[in-house]
Amino acid sequence: MTSAAATPNVPPAVRDEIIGLLPNLRAFARTLTRNVTLSDDLVQDTVVKAWSNIERFELGTDLRAWLFTILRNHYYSLRRKYRREVEDVDGKFSNLLATQPAQTVATDLLDFWRAFAKLNDEQREALTLVGASGFSYDEAAAICGCAVGTIKSRVNRARSRLAEQLNFPHQGTTTGSEADTIAGSRANVPFAPPR
Amino acid sequence: MKRNSKDESRDRIRDNLRRVYDELVAEPVPPALLDLLKKLDDRENGS
């Protein structure tokens, strides 16, 4: 875990908000790693990083987006580090990530989960951020450090791949504006993380 | 407006994704994570 040697004061309201966002951070981490243990480690590291760098967070801005960005960047950092250290020649890390199912996903959703787990990282995160986590395309693009059009393209490709793998009726390609609807954006829905 | 197969596919993906995500969000937070926050609090307070 990341060291937390120097921890500046975290305002109580921010601390409480972090606690309230833990379920959402865990869900996002799970969709990235597809692994219970790794996702909890990722959330722990994210919390420690956030705590240690709280002075970089501007009060009044979106704490959720800030935490999701830290988590997402740390995930890719770990992936790069692991690949560099062990070269992952047999794809063991990738297999580990891909094979462990979610613990609580209902039986009738397992096929969907398996198909979702086969999407690449960029497609999974784009679909999750926009279609499930309630971020707008602009916010998702900021979190991922890419253009809005790139997010829309990733959502579109993710949806097409899922439809193919799940044998859902699916015809042709989709325009960027249609992708907005396809992702089922929750951006306009008031976000209320479980407390 | 008449719905087509693409609409149906879109809706099923959206619904499944939300159900999966909501189930993940509903999982109880492991005590270890909450303990971590307490430790960070304690460290901050010098205890």
PDB file of C-alpha atoms in Angstrom, chain A residues 15-185:
ATOM      1  CA  ARG A  15     -13.651  12.830   4.994  1.00  0.00           C
ATOM      2  CA  ASP A  16     -17.353  11.989   5.291  1.00  0.00           C
ATOM      3  CA  GLU A  17     -17.808  12.390   1.561  1.00  0.00           C
ATOM      4  CA  ILE A  18     -14.906  10.022   0.891  1.00  0.00           C
ATOM      5  CA  ILE A  19     -16.528   7.444   3.157  1.00  0.00           C
ATOM      6  CA  GLY A  20     -19.817   7.894   1.319  1.00  0.00           C
ATOM      7  CA  LEU A  21     -18.089   7.383  -2.009  1.00  0.00           C
ATOM      8  CA  LEU A  22     -16.326   4.147  -1.037  1.00  0.00           C
ATOM      9  CA  PRO A  23     -19.075   1.907  -2.504  1.00  0.00           C
ATOM     10  CA  ASN A  24     -18.844   3.756  -5.801  1.00  0.00           C
ATOM     11  CA  LEU A  25     -15.066   3.629  -5.828  1.00  0.00           C
ATOM     12  CA  ARG A  26     -15.206  -0.105  -5.160  1.00  0.00           C
ATOM     13  CA  ALA A  27     -17.706  -0.623  -7.974  1.00  0.00           C
ATOM     14  CA  PHE A  28     -15.587   1.348 -10.428  1.00  0.00           C
ATOM     15  CA  ALA A  29     -12.460  -0.505  -9.308  1.00  0.00           C
ATOM     16  CA  ARG A  30     -14.252  -3.813  -9.789  1.00  0.00           C
ATOM     17  CA  THR A  31     -15.234  -2.970 -13.331  1.00  0.00           C
ATOM     18  CA  LEU A  32     -11.617  -2.074 -14.047  1.00  0.00           C
ATOM     19  CA  THR A  33      -9.888  -5.001 -12.358  1.00  0.00           C
ATOM     20  CA  ARG A  34     -12.732  -7.542 -12.451  1.00  0.00           C
ATOM     21  CA  ASN A  35     -11.190  -8.913  -9.286  1.00  0.00           C
ATOM     22  CA  VAL A  36     -12.405  -8.471  -5.712  1.00  0.00           C
ATOM     23  CA  THR A  37      -9.030  -8.450  -3.974  1.00  0.00           C
ATOM     24  CA  LEU A  38      -7.310  -6.237  -6.491  1.00  0.00           C
ATOM     25  CA  SER A  39     -10.186  -3.797  -6.524  1.00  0.00           C
ATOM     26  CA  ASP A  40     -10.119  -3.384  -2.744  1.00  0.00           C
ATOM     27  CA  ASP A  41      -6.350  -2.870  -2.826  1.00  0.00           C
ATOM     28  CA  LEU A  42      -6.887  -0.278  -5.518  1.00  0.00           C
ATOM     29  CA  VAL A  43      -9.480   1.560  -3.440  1.00  0.00           C
ATOM     30  CA  GLN A  44      -7.218   1.483  -0.368  1.00  0.00           C
ATOM     31  CA  ASP A  45      -4.360   2.980  -2.355  1.00  0.00           C
ATOM     32  CA  THR A  46      -6.707   5.577  -3.789  1.00  0.00           C
ATOM     33  CA  VAL A  47      -7.894   6.656  -0.347  1.00  0.00           C
ATOM     34  CA  VAL A  48      -4.335   6.926   0.956  1.00  0.00           C
ATOM     35  CA  LYS A  49      -3.257   8.922  -2.086  1.00  0.00           C
ATOM     36  CA  ALA A  50      -6.231  11.220  -1.743  1.00  0.00           C
ATOM     37  CA  TRP A  51      -5.593  11.669   1.969  1.00  0.00           C
ATOM     38  CA  SER A  52      -1.926  12.434   1.404  1.00  0.00           C
ATOM     39  CA  ASN A  53      -2.630  14.912  -1.365  1.00  0.00           C
ATOM     40  CA  ILE A  54      -5.788  16.482  -0.050  1.00  0.00           C
ATOM     41  CA  GLU A  55      -4.233  19.935  -0.357  1.00  0.00           C
ATOM     42  CA  ARG A  56      -4.455  19.467  -4.131  1.00  0.00           C
ATOM     43  CA  PHE A  57      -8.195  19.057  -3.971  1.00  0.00           C
ATOM     44  CA  GLU A  58     -10.090  22.291  -4.403  1.00  0.00           C
ATOM     45  CA  LEU A  59     -13.023  22.526  -2.027  1.00  0.00           C
ATOM     46  CA  GLY A  60     -16.249  22.988  -3.915  1.00  0.00           C
ATOM     47  CA  THR A  61     -15.130  20.963  -6.908  1.00  0.00           C
ATOM     48  CA  ASP A  62     -16.189  17.411  -7.689  1.00  0.00           C
ATOM     49  CA  LEU A  63     -14.567  15.125  -5.131  1.00  0.00           C
ATOM     50  CA  ARG A  64     -16.051  12.075  -6.827  1.00  0.00           C
ATOM     51  CA  ALA A  65     -14.399  12.891 -10.154  1.00  0.00           C
ATOM     52  CA  TRP A  66     -11.112  13.614  -8.367  1.00  0.00           C
ATOM     53  CA  LEU A  67     -11.165  10.252  -6.586  1.00  0.00           C
ATOM     54  CA  PHE A  68     -12.191   8.359  -9.715  1.00  0.00           C
ATOM     55  CA  THR A  69      -9.303   9.995 -11.573  1.00  0.00           C
ATOM     56  CA  ILE A  70      -6.817   8.971  -8.879  1.00  0.00           C
ATOM     57  CA  LEU A  71      -8.150   5.422  -8.887  1.00  0.00           C
ATOM     58  CA  ARG A  72      -8.137   5.159 -12.666  1.00  0.00           C
ATOM     59  CA  ASN A  73      -4.601   6.536 -13.004  1.00  0.00           C
ATOM     60  CA  HIS A  74      -3.325   4.262 -10.250  1.00  0.00           C
ATOM     61  CA  TYR A  75      -4.849   1.246 -11.959  1.00  0.00           C
ATOM     62  CA  TYR A  76      -3.041   1.977 -15.204  1.00  0.00           C
ATOM     63  CA  SER A  77       0.144   2.720 -13.297  1.00  0.00           C
ATOM     64  CA  LEU A  78      -0.037  -0.687 -11.605  1.00  0.00           C
ATOM     65  CA  ARG A  79      -0.703  -2.408 -14.889  1.00  0.00           C
ATOM     66  CA  ARG A  80       2.307  -0.753 -16.504  1.00  0.00           C
ATOM     67  CA  LYS A  81       4.480  -1.546 -13.503  1.00  0.00           C
ATOM     68  CA  TYR A  82       3.428  -5.181 -13.380  1.00  0.00           C
ATOM     69  CA  ARG A  83       3.974  -5.657 -17.086  1.00  0.00           C
ATOM     70  CA  ARG A  84       7.391  -4.035 -16.870  1.00  0.00           C
ATOM     71  CA  GLU A  85       8.493  -6.083 -13.881  1.00  0.00           C
ATOM     72  CA  VAL A  86       7.342  -9.515 -14.942  1.00  0.00           C
ATOM     73  CA  GLU A  87       6.786  -8.847 -18.633  1.00  0.00           C
ATOM     74  CA  ASP A  88       3.540 -10.748 -18.220  1.00  0.00           C
ATOM     75  CA  VAL A  89       4.619 -12.975 -21.080  1.00  0.00           C
ATOM     76  CA  ASP A  90       1.932 -15.506 -20.387  1.00  0.00           C
ATOM     77  CA  GLY A  91      -0.684 -12.867 -19.756  1.00  0.00           C
ATOM     78  CA  LYS A  92      -1.026 -14.096 -16.164  1.00  0.00           C
ATOM     79  CA  PHE A  93      -1.962 -10.705 -14.829  1.00  0.00           C
ATOM     80  CA  SER A  94      -4.511 -10.246 -17.561  1.00  0.00           C
ATOM     81  CA  ASN A  95      -5.922 -13.710 -16.966  1.00  0.00           C
ATOM     82  CA  LEU A  96      -6.123 -13.110 -13.234  1.00  0.00           C
ATOM     83  CA  LEU A  97      -8.056  -9.948 -13.864  1.00  0.00           C
ATOM     84  CA  ALA A  98     -10.375 -11.543 -16.350  1.00  0.00           C
ATOM     85  CA  THR A  99     -11.254 -14.819 -14.708  1.00  0.00           C
ATOM     86  CA  GLN A 100     -12.550 -13.943 -11.280  1.00  0.00           C
ATOM     87  CA  PRO A 101     -16.266 -13.224 -11.418  1.00  0.00           C
ATOM     88  CA  ALA A 102     -17.999 -10.658  -9.315  1.00  0.00           C
ATOM     89  CA  GLN A 103     -19.097 -12.057  -5.977  1.00  0.00           C
ATOM     90  CA  THR A 104     -22.531 -10.627  -5.832  1.00  0.00           C
ATOM     91  CA  VAL A 105     -23.644 -10.364  -9.430  1.00  0.00           C
ATOM     92  CA  ALA A 106     -26.986 -12.085  -9.899  1.00  0.00           C
ATOM     93  CA  THR A 107     -27.010 -15.306 -11.853  1.00  0.00           C
ATOM     94  CA  ASP A 108     -28.964 -13.889 -14.752  1.00  0.00           C
ATOM     95  CA  LEU A 109     -26.325 -11.181 -15.146  1.00  0.00           C
ATOM     96  CA  LEU A 110     -23.333 -13.490 -15.295  1.00  0.00           C
ATOM     97  CA  ASP A 111     -23.386 -13.722 -19.078  1.00  0.00           C
ATOM     98  CA  PHE A 112     -23.430  -9.965 -19.279  1.00  0.00           C
ATOM     99  CA  TRP A 113     -20.605  -9.706 -16.728  1.00  0.00           C
ATOM    100  CA  ARG A 114     -18.460 -12.197 -18.632  1.00  0.00           C
ATOM    101  CA  ALA A 115     -18.981 -10.340 -21.894  1.00  0.00           C
ATOM    102  CA  PHE A 116     -18.315  -7.025 -20.160  1.00  0.00           C
ATOM    103  CA  ALA A 117     -15.110  -8.410 -18.648  1.00  0.00           C
ATOM    104  CA  LYS A 118     -13.827  -9.208 -22.141  1.00  0.00           C
ATOM    105  CA  LEU A 119     -13.998  -5.589 -23.246  1.00  0.00           C
ATOM    106  CA  ASN A 120     -10.693  -3.781 -23.214  1.00  0.00           C
ATOM    107  CA  ASP A 121      -9.853  -1.424 -20.354  1.00  0.00           C
ATOM    108  CA  GLU A 122     -10.732   1.734 -22.250  1.00  0.00           C
ATOM    109  CA  GLN A 123     -14.116   0.424 -23.344  1.00  0.00           C
ATOM    110  CA  ARG A 124     -15.022  -0.843 -19.872  1.00  0.00           C
ATOM    111  CA  GLU A 125     -14.115   2.385 -18.168  1.00  0.00           C
ATOM    112  CA  ALA A 126     -15.898   4.568 -20.734  1.00  0.00           C
ATOM    113  CA  LEU A 127     -19.070   2.511 -20.534  1.00  0.00           C
ATOM    114  CA  THR A 128     -18.942   2.405 -16.743  1.00  0.00           C
ATOM    115  CA  LEU A 129     -18.258   6.101 -16.227  1.00  0.00           C
ATOM    116  CA  VAL A 130     -20.984   7.289 -18.582  1.00  0.00           C
ATOM    117  CA  GLY A 131     -23.497   4.482 -18.450  1.00  0.00           C
ATOM    118  CA  ALA A 132     -23.375   3.541 -14.791  1.00  0.00           C
ATOM    119  CA  SER A 133     -21.434   6.014 -12.655  1.00  0.00           C
ATOM    120  CA  GLY A 134     -23.403   9.054 -13.740  1.00  0.00           C
ATOM    121  CA  PHE A 135     -20.626  11.115 -15.288  1.00  0.00           C
ATOM    122  CA  SER A 136     -21.230  13.246 -18.346  1.00  0.00           C
ATOM    123  CA  TYR A 137     -19.166  12.632 -21.468  1.00  0.00           C
ATOM    124  CA  ASP A 138     -17.156  15.751 -20.664  1.00  0.00           C
ATOM    125  CA  GLU A 139     -16.460  14.549 -17.136  1.00  0.00           C
ATOM    126  CA  ALA A 140     -15.557  11.054 -18.320  1.00  0.00           C
ATOM    127  CA  ALA A 141     -13.173  12.532 -20.876  1.00  0.00           C
ATOM    128  CA  ALA A 142     -11.508  14.622 -18.161  1.00  0.00           C
ATOM    129  CA  ILE A 143     -11.155  11.587 -15.899  1.00  0.00           C
ATOM    130  CA  CYS A 144      -9.644   9.521 -18.711  1.00  0.00           C
ATOM    131  CA  GLY A 145      -7.524  12.359 -20.063  1.00  0.00           C
ATOM    132  CA  CYS A 146      -8.879  12.097 -23.593  1.00  0.00           C
ATOM    133  CA  ALA A 147     -11.233  13.877 -25.986  1.00  0.00           C
ATOM    134  CA  VAL A 148     -15.007  13.673 -25.603  1.00  0.00           C
ATOM    135  CA  GLY A 149     -15.242  12.120 -29.054  1.00  0.00           C
ATOM    136  CA  THR A 150     -12.874   9.382 -27.951  1.00  0.00           C
ATOM    137  CA  ILE A 151     -15.140   8.519 -25.029  1.00  0.00           C
ATOM    138  CA  LYS A 152     -18.165   8.395 -27.324  1.00  0.00           C
ATOM    139  CA  SER A 153     -16.292   6.161 -29.731  1.00  0.00           C
ATOM    140  CA  ARG A 154     -15.247   3.807 -26.941  1.00  0.00           C
ATOM    141  CA  VAL A 155     -18.804   3.617 -25.627  1.00  0.00           C
ATOM    142  CA  ASN A 156     -20.056   2.871 -29.109  1.00  0.00           C
ATOM    143  CA  ARG A 157     -17.516   0.116 -29.707  1.00  0.00           C
ATOM    144  CA  ALA A 158     -18.145  -1.360 -26.270  1.00  0.00           C
ATOM    145  CA  ARG A 159     -21.842  -1.529 -26.939  1.00  0.00           C
ATOM    146  CA  SER A 160     -21.313  -3.139 -30.339  1.00  0.00           C
ATOM    147  CA  ARG A 161     -18.988  -5.763 -28.904  1.00  0.00           C
ATOM    148  CA  LEU A 162     -21.391  -6.560 -26.075  1.00  0.00           C
ATOM    149  CA  ALA A 163     -24.279  -6.912 -28.501  1.00  0.00           C
ATOM    150  CA  GLU A 164     -22.261  -9.310 -30.615  1.00  0.00           C
ATOM    151  CA  GLN A 165     -21.086 -11.421 -27.699  1.00  0.00           C
ATOM    152  CA  LEU A 166     -24.505 -11.592 -26.101  1.00  0.00           C
ATOM    153  CA  ASN A 167     -26.304 -12.177 -29.373  1.00  0.00           C
ATOM    154  CA  PHE A 168     -28.454  -9.152 -28.834  1.00  0.00           C
ATOM    155  CA  PRO A 169     -30.205  -7.864 -31.936  1.00  0.00           C
ATOM    156  CA  HIS A 170     -27.788  -5.399 -33.387  1.00  0.00           C
ATOM    157  CA  GLN A 171     -27.691  -3.650 -36.730  1.00  0.00           C
ATOM    158  CA  GLY A 172     -24.950  -1.555 -38.248  1.00  0.00           C
ATOM    159  CA  THR A 173     -22.904   1.157 -36.660  1.00  0.00           C
ATOM    160  CA  THR A 174     -23.951   3.968 -34.403  1.00  0.00           C
ATOM    161  CA  THR A 175     -23.432   7.690 -34.599  1.00  0.00           C
ATOM    162  CA  GLY A 176     -21.888   9.741 -31.817  1.00  0.00           C
ATOM    163  CA  SER A 177     -25.221  11.229 -30.814  1.00  0.00           C
ATOM    164  CA  GLU A 178     -26.785   7.786 -30.666  1.00  0.00           C
ATOM    165  CA  ALA A 179     -23.947   6.699 -28.430  1.00  0.00           C
ATOM    166  CA  ASP A 180     -25.190   9.213 -25.888  1.00  0.00           C
ATOM    167  CA  THR A 181     -28.401   7.299 -25.623  1.00  0.00           C
ATOM    168  CA  ILE A 182     -26.804   3.887 -25.902  1.00  0.00           C
ATOM    169  CA  ALA A 183     -24.613   4.510 -22.912  1.00  0.00           C
ATOM    170  CA  GLY A 184     -27.784   5.276 -21.035  1.00  0.00           C
ATOM    171  CA  SER A 185     -26.067   8.267 -19.495  1.00  0.00           C
TER     172      SER A 185
END
